[in-house]
């Protein structure tokens, strides 16, 4: 807007200046016409008259005078002094001429300034348009980046929300398992408490029976019915002990089932370790194959470099000699045969490598993609060698025709140098793939060592648990031995009962002998009662120790299950991290491989154009 205003102002000023110049020219013409009658005035006189006169003051004075002059005054002046009027007009004429010249110069200066301003304005407008276009392009690019970033963030957000839902679901399942386990343990504890109360009741009942037996023995009421009642009580006690034995056997079966589950988990861990070791062996086998392929490629590379050096040495000789052209042709054919061997060997190694050991993470699509790229690369190499063979054949034909004197052998050198760089790129990529495989093998070995340490820790815990199980089995065996002893005592009591019945049948026995035998039986019953009391207290202590061991086993089982869950979570996270890292590395390798293939295609196109 400022430039337009300045331009309009300059146009107005130029127009006004041109009007002033036109008026001055008219005035100058009138002055010449008027002064033609009275004689001309020299330039020297004009300069003398105009010297020391200000044009602005003169114009102001002239305008005031023209405004103040009336027609009557002008007629009076016409009748006055003509010479004074002529001098005045000559003076006005010279001043008008100078004024017109100054106005013309000022008009030209303003026109030049207007052109400069117009050029600067157009240049500034072009710069502003270019800046506006660049800013618009940058704005479009930023909007595209923003939309892409926004879509990526939305995808990440959905993925994170999905993982969060999965974690929450797993957490709810774990909480449900935990609550169920707590309820089971609570029920088991209540059941054990009830059993303990029942044993206490039975113990009190047994103590009451013992007191009753004492009273009976003090009252000397040793009859067959008393022996029968005692036998029944012993049978009941044996039944109680048998129930305890069955309970202990059932617990032992539960412990055995838990031990089997732990062994099964240990076997699964061993299978995972074996899978990792098998994967490690496959990786080592692949590295060995890659080392062998690398050695063979280096041998073929050295052989090709020797052929290339021979070609370079042959190309450095005089092109007019027939023997040098023949040697170049033979060397080129040997290079082509070496390239055929390199292509066949490279494709064969790729096929055997892919067929021998394929990693579990490698999909058939990725393997087919790599084989297709390698085959395409080999085809480009073969096409380049075929072109080189054609050039050498044409050189040989020219030599045989006698026209090889004007052939420049140096044209083959750029192709040979390009071929050298191509072979070095192949060896460099092979070294990079070998280095990546070795790094991956190191990570797998480190993970395998960690898994072995964890399995050793679980094995030690299982050994400790087995030792505890063995001690419990020994306790159960001791209880079984006690039950067998009680069975023998029961048999002895039955035999004694039969004997007493036989004695009752014998009515010829004296009362003294009966009393004596009753006392002996009383003493034996008291001793047996004491023995049974001792065995009852021992069984009670064993029962308490078994309860404590059972609670410890349950606590250890809970801890082992928690450790196993934590180990599984760690393994899953570690496998996920390794999978992400591997996918990232594969993506980088594919990008790099695509870039290398694009460069090689450009090089092949250069060869084809040549």
XYZ file of C-alpha atoms in Angstrom:
610
model
C 0.000 0.000 0.000
C 2.883 2.364 0.776
C 4.478 1.574 -2.602
C 1.187 2.254 -4.408
C 0.753 5.532 -2.532
C 4.277 6.596 -3.404
C 3.701 5.694 -7.051
C 0.450 7.652 -7.211
C 2.157 10.617 -5.524
C 5.018 10.489 -8.023
C 2.558 10.331 -10.905
C 0.696 13.362 -9.598
C 3.935 15.245 -9.086
C 5.111 14.352 -12.584
C 1.812 15.473 -14.050
C 1.954 18.774 -12.219
C 5.568 19.233 -13.274
C 4.668 18.569 -16.902
C 1.890 21.121 -16.635
C 4.337 23.674 -15.249
C 6.763 22.903 -18.046
C 4.001 23.341 -20.629
C 2.996 26.662 -19.123
C 6.607 27.731 -19.111
C 6.975 26.727 -22.755
C 3.854 28.701 -23.660
C 5.219 31.629 -21.792
C 8.538 31.182 -23.539
C 6.783 31.145 -26.929
C 4.810 34.256 -26.130
C 7.919 35.964 -25.004
C 9.663 35.134 -28.257
C 6.745 36.392 -30.253
C 6.588 39.573 -28.295
C 10.287 40.150 -28.417
C 10.595 39.578 -32.121
C 9.513 43.096 -32.856
C 11.812 44.727 -30.413
C 14.955 42.721 -31.174
C 16.422 39.603 -29.451
C 18.270 39.476 -26.148
C 21.585 37.684 -25.964
C 22.249 34.648 -23.801
C 24.714 36.625 -21.742
C 22.091 39.214 -20.946
C 19.650 36.460 -20.067
C 22.071 34.882 -17.674
C 22.821 38.244 -16.100
C 19.147 38.908 -15.595
C 18.418 35.475 -14.162
C 21.406 35.425 -11.862
C 20.517 36.070 -8.266
C 16.743 35.598 -8.797
C 14.846 32.902 -6.881
C 12.339 31.025 -9.055
C 9.915 30.393 -6.246
C 9.893 34.042 -5.237
C 9.469 35.028 -8.829
C 6.548 32.675 -9.349
C 4.871 33.943 -6.201
C 5.402 37.529 -7.283
C 4.131 36.769 -10.808
C 1.004 35.087 -9.512
C 0.303 38.003 -7.141
C 0.816 40.482 -9.907
C -1.374 38.597 -12.377
C -4.046 38.288 -9.734
C -3.887 41.966 -8.792
C -3.742 43.231 -12.393
C -7.004 44.287 -13.900
C -7.779 44.727 -17.625
C -7.900 48.476 -17.199
C -4.456 48.562 -15.681
C -3.152 46.448 -18.507
C -4.541 48.843 -21.064
C -2.970 51.725 -19.218
C 0.349 49.960 -19.193
C 0.063 49.352 -22.934
C -0.195 52.988 -23.393
C 2.783 53.540 -21.077
C 6.401 52.866 -21.451
C 6.878 50.116 -24.051
C 10.547 49.681 -23.295
C 9.885 48.952 -19.652
C 7.301 46.405 -20.659
C 9.710 44.750 -23.042
C 12.356 44.514 -20.358
C 9.843 43.083 -17.988
C 8.711 40.512 -20.550
C 12.277 39.587 -21.445
C 12.973 39.128 -17.801
C 9.840 37.004 -17.443
C 10.820 35.033 -20.521
C 14.301 34.218 -19.242
C 12.975 33.287 -15.845
C 10.339 31.095 -17.472
C 12.995 29.405 -19.614
C 15.157 28.668 -16.604
C 12.114 27.547 -14.701
C 11.099 25.238 -17.543
C 14.587 23.779 -17.747
C 14.652 23.174 -13.988
C 11.202 21.656 -14.121
C 12.236 19.359 -16.993
C 15.288 18.198 -15.066
C 13.160 17.646 -11.980
C 10.595 15.767 -14.048
C 13.314 13.495 -15.475
C 14.706 12.887 -11.993
C 11.254 12.072 -10.681
C 10.639 9.730 -13.648
C 13.914 7.895 -12.923
C 13.022 7.694 -9.245
C 9.601 6.361 -10.200
C 11.183 3.638 -12.369
C 13.544 2.669 -9.546
C 10.659 2.551 -7.094
C 8.565 0.505 -9.536
C 11.422 -2.004 -10.020
C 12.019 -2.266 -6.284
C 8.283 -2.649 -5.730
C 8.000 -5.444 -8.317
C 11.077 -7.190 -6.861
C 9.640 -6.881 -3.371
C 6.296 -8.237 -4.590
C 8.046 -11.218 -6.208
C 10.006 -11.888 -2.997
C 6.812 -11.709 -0.970
C 5.079 -14.105 -3.387
C 8.020 -16.527 -3.170
C 8.001 -16.291 0.631
C 4.250 -16.831 0.669
C 4.593 -19.907 -1.578
C 7.419 -21.370 0.550
C 5.465 -20.683 3.730
C 2.424 -22.355 2.217
C 4.489 -25.416 1.298
C 5.997 -25.536 4.771
C 2.520 -25.205 6.260
C 1.278 -28.111 4.114
C 4.292 -30.225 5.129
C 3.799 -29.393 8.809
C 0.095 -30.229 8.542
C 0.951 -33.576 6.898
C 3.519 -34.361 9.603
C 1.017 -33.336 12.256
C -1.678 -35.580 10.805
C 0.764 -38.512 10.530
C 1.999 -37.976 14.058
C -1.589 -37.671 15.289
C -2.536 -40.962 13.608
C 0.551 -42.670 15.069
C -0.292 -41.367 18.533
C -3.889 -42.530 18.142
C -2.685 -45.988 17.106
C -0.297 -46.075 20.071
C -3.124 -44.964 22.354
C -5.426 -47.745 21.131
C -2.622 -50.287 21.501
C -1.855 -49.103 25.032
C -5.554 -49.170 25.942
C -5.803 -52.712 24.621
C -2.768 -53.779 26.654
C -4.247 -52.030 29.698
C -7.496 -53.947 29.310
C -5.561 -57.192 28.995
C -3.519 -56.380 32.091
C -6.681 -55.509 34.006
C -8.275 -58.775 32.903
C -5.201 -60.720 34.021
C -5.162 -58.799 37.299
C -8.825 -59.662 37.906
C -8.119 -63.315 37.169
C -5.172 -63.286 39.568
C -7.318 -61.627 42.226
C -10.036 -64.231 41.711
C -7.488 -67.041 42.001
C -6.083 -65.445 45.091
C -9.497 -65.039 46.715
C -10.411 -68.607 45.801
C -7.153 -69.883 47.276
C -7.741 -67.846 50.440
C -11.236 -69.279 50.789
C -9.936 -72.805 50.251
C -7.236 -72.297 52.852
C -9.784 -70.796 55.249
C -12.102 -73.764 54.777
C -9.217 -76.157 55.246
C -8.183 -74.315 58.396
C -11.733 -74.493 59.730
C -11.896 -78.170 58.923
C -8.619 -78.765 60.726
C -9.927 -76.745 63.679
C -13.036 -78.911 63.793
C -10.895 -82.020 63.652
C -8.783 -80.659 66.475
C -11.910 -80.018 68.540
C -13.129 -83.516 67.797
C -9.802 -84.949 68.890
C -9.999 -82.884 72.061
C -13.507 -84.174 72.698
C -12.352 -87.714 72.041
C -9.390 -87.114 74.315
C -11.651 -85.867 77.089
C -13.908 -88.805 76.462
C -10.945 -91.156 76.660
C -9.777 -89.523 79.867
C -13.270 -89.936 81.319
C -13.241 -93.553 80.266
C -9.850 -93.990 81.889
C -11.204 -92.559 85.118
C -14.147 -94.842 84.824
C -11.856 -97.792 84.310
C -9.865 -96.759 87.349
C -13.019 -96.698 89.442
C -14.004 -100.048 88.076
C -10.620 -101.472 88.839
C -10.665 -99.985 92.329
C -14.078 -101.524 92.874
C -12.684 -104.860 91.701
C -15.393 -105.349 89.119
C -13.352 -107.340 86.709
C -15.868 -109.202 84.637
C -16.193 -110.366 81.089
C -18.479 -107.441 80.259
C -15.773 -105.034 81.409
C -13.279 -106.752 79.148
C -15.781 -106.639 76.280
C -16.397 -102.915 76.821
C -12.651 -102.322 76.962
C -12.284 -104.263 73.743
C -14.973 -102.142 72.080
C -13.322 -98.972 73.263
C -10.036 -100.186 71.859
C -11.788 -100.967 68.591
C -13.206 -97.459 68.493
C -9.789 -96.020 69.194
C -8.313 -98.186 66.444
C -11.050 -96.937 64.105
C -10.188 -93.342 65.014
C -6.523 -94.041 64.374
C -7.441 -95.734 61.089
C -9.358 -92.617 60.065
C -6.331 -90.543 60.947
C -4.188 -92.879 58.890
C -6.541 -92.527 55.915
C -6.476 -88.752 56.321
C -2.689 -88.784 56.367
C -2.646 -90.980 53.257
C -5.032 -88.610 51.522
C -2.809 -85.661 52.412
C 0.154 -87.634 51.169
C -1.618 -88.159 47.865
C -2.311 -84.415 47.654
C 1.338 -83.681 48.338
C 2.332 -86.214 45.687
C 0.001 -84.527 43.173
C 1.531 -81.149 44.002
C 4.994 -82.632 43.563
C 3.931 -84.029 40.179
C 2.672 -80.611 39.095
C 5.952 -79.034 40.160
C 7.837 -81.713 38.251
C 5.661 -81.027 35.229
C 6.474 -77.304 35.443
C 10.153 -78.228 35.776
C 9.914 -80.406 32.681
C 8.276 -77.556 30.780
C 11.096 -75.244 31.843
C 13.602 -77.868 30.700
C 11.798 -78.122 27.362
C 12.019 -74.346 26.974
C 15.727 -74.515 27.764
C 16.137 -77.291 25.208
C 14.286 -75.176 22.640
C 16.583 -72.233 23.385
C 19.618 -74.513 23.122
C 18.322 -75.879 19.833
C 17.824 -72.338 18.604
C 21.348 -71.525 19.768
C 22.699 -74.491 17.822
C 20.751 -73.392 14.742
C 22.201 -69.896 15.062
C 25.703 -71.323 15.465
C 25.145 -73.530 12.430
C 23.959 -70.544 10.429
C 27.008 -68.567 11.536
C 29.271 -71.450 10.473
C 27.547 -71.533 7.079
C 27.885 -67.770 6.751
C 31.574 -67.977 7.707
C 32.109 -70.646 5.093
C 30.222 -68.605 2.489
C 32.244 -65.548 3.460
C 35.524 -67.443 3.077
C 34.476 -68.747 -0.329
C 33.305 -65.283 -1.389
C 36.627 -63.821 -0.266
C 38.489 -66.460 -2.292
C 36.347 -65.711 -5.321
C 36.797 -61.967 -4.664
C 40.577 -62.349 -4.536
C 40.474 -64.407 -7.717
C 38.323 -61.772 -9.425
C 40.648 -59.022 -8.181
C 43.575 -60.923 -9.704
C 41.696 -61.114 -13.002
C 40.824 -57.424 -12.753
C 44.471 -56.544 -12.082
C 45.446 -58.605 -15.107
C 42.883 -56.695 -17.159
C 44.226 -53.391 -15.802
C 47.790 -54.391 -16.640
C 46.700 -55.551 -20.077
C 44.658 -52.385 -20.644
C 47.740 -50.257 -19.805
C 49.670 -51.638 -22.812
C 49.516 -50.331 -26.408
C 46.150 -50.910 -28.115
C 47.864 -51.596 -31.443
C 49.335 -54.912 -30.293
C 47.220 -57.923 -31.169
C 48.466 -60.040 -28.278
C 47.234 -57.490 -25.633
C 43.708 -57.531 -27.051
C 43.726 -61.316 -27.111
C 44.901 -61.421 -23.485
C 42.195 -58.924 -22.478
C 39.558 -61.098 -24.134
C 40.801 -64.242 -22.361
C 40.937 -62.401 -19.005
C 37.406 -61.070 -19.521
C 36.143 -64.569 -20.326
C 37.836 -65.925 -17.189
C 36.212 -63.129 -15.149
C 32.829 -64.062 -16.639
C 33.386 -67.721 -15.767
C 34.382 -66.652 -12.226
C 31.222 -64.586 -11.985
C 29.171 -67.622 -13.066
C 30.852 -69.657 -10.346
C 30.215 -66.857 -7.811
C 26.538 -66.615 -8.766
C 25.970 -70.393 -8.669
C 27.849 -70.700 -5.402
C 26.038 -67.755 -3.820
C 22.611 -69.051 -4.835
C 23.526 -72.560 -3.713
C 24.673 -71.336 -0.339
C 21.538 -69.281 0.096
C 19.375 -72.299 -0.754
C 21.286 -74.642 1.567
C 21.344 -72.017 4.311
C 17.615 -71.519 4.094
C 16.976 -75.229 3.955
C 19.300 -76.314 6.737
C 18.132 -74.285 9.679
C 15.315 -71.781 9.708
C 14.768 -69.771 12.805
C 11.391 -69.976 14.499
C 10.918 -66.217 14.115
C 11.677 -66.183 10.323
C 8.511 -66.342 8.242
C 8.382 -67.911 4.739
C 7.413 -64.552 3.245
C 10.557 -62.816 4.581
C 12.784 -65.711 3.399
C 11.213 -65.646 -0.077
C 11.677 -61.859 -0.171
C 15.379 -62.137 0.698
C 15.933 -64.943 -1.858
C 14.185 -62.888 -4.552
C 16.353 -59.828 -3.778
C 19.532 -61.933 -3.771
C 18.547 -63.571 -7.054
C 17.812 -60.156 -8.576
C 21.178 -58.860 -7.376
C 22.913 -61.869 -8.940
C 21.030 -61.318 -12.192
C 22.252 -57.692 -12.260
C 25.798 -58.940 -11.697
C 25.414 -61.477 -14.533
C 24.040 -58.806 -16.878
C 27.034 -56.606 -16.096
C 29.432 -59.450 -16.842
C 27.603 -60.247 -20.069
C 28.011 -56.632 -21.163
C 31.714 -56.821 -20.309
C 31.994 -60.044 -22.330
C 30.273 -58.366 -25.288
C 32.747 -55.473 -25.119
C 35.703 -57.862 -25.039
C 34.232 -59.898 -27.927
C 33.776 -56.731 -29.964
C 37.399 -55.787 -29.247
C 38.539 -59.234 -30.397
C 36.456 -59.004 -33.574
C 37.922 -55.602 -34.330
C 41.378 -57.004 -33.779
C 40.707 -59.894 -36.172
C 39.281 -57.514 -38.761
C 42.367 -55.322 -38.544
C 40.485 -52.310 -37.201
C 41.704 -52.533 -33.623
C 44.250 -49.778 -34.082
C 41.774 -47.031 -33.286
C 40.137 -48.749 -30.336
C 40.676 -47.244 -26.902
C 41.101 -50.014 -24.298
C 40.735 -47.489 -21.459
C 36.960 -47.601 -21.937
C 36.910 -50.938 -20.118
C 38.563 -49.518 -16.984
C 35.490 -47.704 -15.520
C 33.468 -50.888 -15.793
C 36.183 -52.893 -14.060
C 36.463 -50.326 -11.255
C 32.681 -50.303 -10.858
C 32.752 -54.105 -10.721
C 35.382 -53.976 -7.958
C 33.260 -51.619 -5.865
C 30.243 -53.855 -6.458
C 32.097 -56.949 -5.171
C 33.396 -55.011 -2.143
C 29.828 -53.914 -1.342
C 28.717 -57.566 -1.407
C 31.500 -58.600 0.993
C 30.757 -55.633 3.261
C 27.069 -56.570 3.527
C 28.059 -60.164 4.255
C 30.311 -58.961 7.108
C 27.531 -56.762 8.496
C 25.049 -59.677 8.443
C 27.631 -61.889 10.157
C 28.195 -59.255 12.863
C 24.426 -58.917 13.456
C 24.047 -62.711 13.697
C 26.899 -62.911 16.228
C 25.332 -60.163 18.343
C 21.989 -61.943 18.279
C 23.721 -65.204 19.254
C 25.354 -63.480 22.238
C 21.987 -62.174 23.445
C 20.446 -65.642 23.089
C 23.329 -67.219 25.043
C 22.933 -64.631 27.798
C 19.192 -65.300 27.997
C 19.902 -69.045 28.064
C 22.273 -68.616 31.012
C 19.633 -66.627 32.892
C 17.048 -69.311 32.211
C 19.437 -71.994 33.427
C 20.023 -70.093 36.662
C 16.281 -69.789 37.221
C 15.768 -73.499 36.526
C 18.558 -74.355 38.963
C 16.837 -72.245 41.624
C 13.508 -74.000 40.993
C 15.304 -77.374 41.082
C 16.821 -76.548 44.470
C 13.400 -75.557 45.795
C 11.939 -78.813 44.485
C 14.741 -80.797 46.133
C 14.000 -79.114 49.456
C 10.305 -79.848 49.005
C 11.083 -83.502 48.203
C 13.186 -83.751 51.353
C 10.252 -82.451 53.372
C 7.975 -84.946 51.647
C 10.371 -87.751 52.512
C 10.386 -86.717 56.175
C 6.594 -86.694 56.152
C 6.550 -90.130 54.552
C 8.805 -91.365 57.331
C 6.386 -89.935 59.902
C 3.501 -91.676 58.175
C 5.454 -94.934 58.159
C 6.066 -94.569 61.887
C 2.341 -94.012 62.443
C 1.624 -97.085 60.324
C 4.001 -99.081 62.500
C 2.171 -97.836 65.593
C -1.124 -98.923 64.078
C 0.300 -102.360 63.334
C 1.448 -102.616 66.954
C -2.012 -101.704 68.100
C -3.454 -104.336 65.787
C -1.222 -106.915 67.422
C -2.361 -105.690 70.830
C -5.954 -106.004 69.673
C -5.310 -109.579 68.639
C -3.729 -110.231 71.991
C -6.775 -108.750 73.731
C -9.060 -110.898 71.641
C -7.038 -113.954 72.592
C -7.227 -112.880 76.217
C -10.975 -112.409 75.870
C -11.267 -115.931 74.539
C -9.131 -117.162 77.359
C -11.328 -115.360 79.895
C -14.394 -116.895 78.359
C -12.763 -120.274 78.720
C -11.907 -119.476 82.324
C -15.479 -118.401 82.942
C -16.586 -121.713 81.595
C -14.408 -123.411 84.077
C -16.374 -123.224 87.285
C -13.912 -125.350 89.177
C -11.398 -122.548 89.568
C -10.940 -121.222 93.050
C -11.956 -117.716 93.996
C -8.433 -116.891 95.149
C -7.036 -117.769 91.797
C -9.743 -115.655 90.172
C -8.887 -112.695 92.397
C -5.192 -113.179 91.704
C -5.782 -113.380 88.015
C -8.046 -110.335 88.257
C -5.311 -108.393 89.996
C -2.813 -109.470 87.382
C -5.246 -108.477 84.669
C -5.805 -105.168 86.451
C -2.079 -104.520 86.611
C -1.702 -105.432 82.959
C -4.648 -103.184 82.044
C -3.154 -100.306 84.032
C 0.192 -100.765 82.292
C -1.544 -100.941 78.933
C -3.548 -97.845 79.833
C -0.355 -95.987 80.633
C 1.156 -97.147 77.379
C -1.949 -96.009 75.501
C -1.814 -92.607 77.220
C 1.802 -92.204 76.199
C 0.955 -93.212 72.648
C -1.999 -90.780 72.660
C 0.212 -87.877 73.707
C 2.782 -88.922 71.110
C 0.091 -89.109 68.425
C -1.162 -85.668 69.491
C 2.304 -84.152 69.159
C 2.762 -85.881 65.798
C -0.583 -84.540 64.680
C 0.388 -81.005 65.675
C 3.740 -81.306 63.919
C 1.981 -82.611 60.807
C -0.407 -79.659 60.916
C 2.521 -77.260 61.176
C 4.300 -78.985 58.308
C 1.126 -78.886 56.261
C 0.752 -75.144 56.833
C 4.403 -74.623 55.894
C 3.925 -76.702 52.738
C 0.867 -74.652 51.784
C 2.787 -71.405 52.360
C 5.707 -72.682 50.289
C 3.318 -73.744 47.566
C 1.826 -70.250 47.472
C 5.293 -68.683 47.323
C 6.368 -71.060 44.555
C 3.237 -70.291 42.543
C 3.860 -66.549 42.957
C 7.492 -66.970 41.895
C 6.399 -69.060 38.923
C 3.874 -66.402 37.861
C 6.491 -63.663 38.237
C 8.947 -65.753 36.232
C 6.356 -66.287 33.493
C 5.594 -62.545 33.388
C 9.320 -61.738 33.176
C 9.776 -64.293 30.408
C 6.823 -62.887 28.472
C 8.097 -59.310 28.796
C 11.618 -60.366 27.824
C 10.337 -62.259 24.773
C 8.199 -59.270 23.770
C 11.197 -56.928 24.098
C 13.378 -59.287 22.061
C 10.675 -59.598 19.411
C 10.277 -55.811 19.170
C 14.034 -55.312 18.979
C 14.338 -58.010 16.346
C 11.527 -56.483 14.272
C 13.191 -53.070 14.551
C 16.530 -54.519 13.433
C 14.872 -56.375 10.556
C 13.138 -53.171 9.473
C 16.454 -51.282 9.523
C 18.146 -54.088 7.571
C 15.383 -54.068 4.981
C 15.608 -50.303 4.577
C 19.366 -50.472 4.227
C 19.061 -53.386 1.832
C 16.537 -51.456 -0.290
C 18.865 -48.435 -0.379
C 21.786 -50.649 -1.449
C 19.633 -52.299 -4.104
C 18.569 -48.889 -5.414
C 22.218 -47.799 -5.643
C 23.136 -51.026 -7.402
C 20.252 -50.605 -9.834
C 21.512 -47.112 -10.649
C 24.976 -48.539 -11.214
C 23.532 -51.282 -13.430
C 21.619 -48.649 -15.401
C 24.871 -46.736 -15.875
C 26.474 -49.897 -17.267
C 23.489 -50.494 -19.549
C 23.611 -46.925 -20.869
C 27.321 -47.263 -21.508
